[in-house]
Amino acid sequence: MLQGGGSREDLLALAAESGHRPLDLSLGVPADPAPAAEPGAGTATSAAYPPSRGTEELRAAAAGYLQRRYGVTVPVDSVAACAGSKEFISTLPLFLRDASDATREGSRRDTVLIPSLGYPPYELGVRLAGLRPHRVPVDAEFRMRLDLLPPKAVARALFLWVNTPANPTGVVEPLAPVVAWGRAHGVPVVSDEAYAEATWCDEPRTALSDGLDGVLAVHSVSKRSNGPGLRLGFYAGDPRLVAQLVPRRRAAGLMASDVSQATGTRLFADDHHALAQRRRNAGRVTELVDELNANGVSCTAPEGGLFVWASAPGGDGTAFARAAAARTGIVLAPGVTYGPAGRGHVRIAAVHDRAVLAPRLALLDRLLLGPRTASDRPAAKPCTNPTGLVQPR
């Protein structure tokens, strides 16, 4: 297979020269229209900065969403806006480091516990803050093993990131034990719940269900509402942590636009559009798993999320992604992007309908994977509830 880099830019360039129209399966952005901006937003007669912590209306809408969807009551003062979850993830270590008293039982809190395989901004944010990332061990099914963390890493931990459904693996973590571990060890737990609405094998969950003390959760309109261009999310939880973050984020100039905040207020108050997007996403995940297994890429249905985490034919995710881009125009995400343990995998986004996927994956099968008999084609192994259409509360 082709040798070289596996960045998204490299792969897009290879796909553009493949002779086929590029098919981007590297990002979790469904091929659906974005939500319309709120009519009349941004038409104030005088210039003003939007509130960094979010308008009262936005924060009330976010609190209402948490109550309806998860049965969790969060005071509006314990909810604040962010300019998308990515911005929050990348800057949180810096602000919590600044807010921390920096010592705990003689050890400096200079470490952030991050998933073994996870969204790259977890590690990036830690390094930008001058802290040390420590990857949490996982078992054979990619579930966190907090019990295997070295005591020294725990003693130095500023906080712990947990992500469920997990990007890229699709694992749905039981959050109650994670929160209990954090409280037992004096380590705040920050739960990235951007994909919560894409929980397929159980009801969507939040770490806030086990109380607010020592817990933050971050949500976004990017996945729930297919609105990544709005750059809007919210964080909620422990009143002390929220109170520490709000003034620091304001001083750093981090704020969502007034148009985004007005639009997000409408979106977080509306469950119907989110359920429709959820149904589309569930169908595409099922179709992607079916088509991959029919065309030589063995995989199982994820427990949640918008991605299939597949073992790369040949065992090298980057080499397979480069070959797929160069010969078929399909852009995949090499697993090593999400951590060293992902080297043998690729992440494939369920963002297109079967009519788009099927012919291109058949081309991938024909050009890269070679002929096989029907008995060689593995069957998909769906999760307990592959449609995932648990109704909102």
Coordinates of C-alpha atoms in Angstrom, one line a residue, residues 13 73 84 111 138 144 155 167 169 173 191 194 198 207 229 242 256 258 270 277 284 294 299 305 332:
A13 CA -5.3 15.5 -1.8
T73 CA -32.3 19.5 37.3
G84 CA -18.7 24.8 20.5
T111 CA -1.6 15.9 34.8
V138 CA -8.6 0.3 28.4
M144 CA -11.8 2.6 30.5
A155 CA -2.4 11.9 42.8
N167 CA -15.2 9.0 19.7
T169 CA -14.6 3.6 19.2
E173 CA -19.2 3.9 29.2
S191 CA -17.9 14.4 30.6
A194 CA -21.4 15.7 22.3
A198 CA -26.4 9.1 19.2
A207 CA -22.7 12.2 34.1
G229 CA -21.2 25.9 11.8
V242 CA -18.7 26.8 36.5
A256 CA -20.5 32.5 21.0
D258 CA -25.5 36.5 19.3
D270 CA -37.0 21.8 20.4
Q277 CA -31.8 13.8 13.0
R284 CA -27.0 5.6 8.3
A294 CA -20.7 -6.8 2.5
C299 CA -16.9 -4.5 11.6
G305 CA -21.8 7.7 18.0
L332 CA -11.1 7.7 6.0

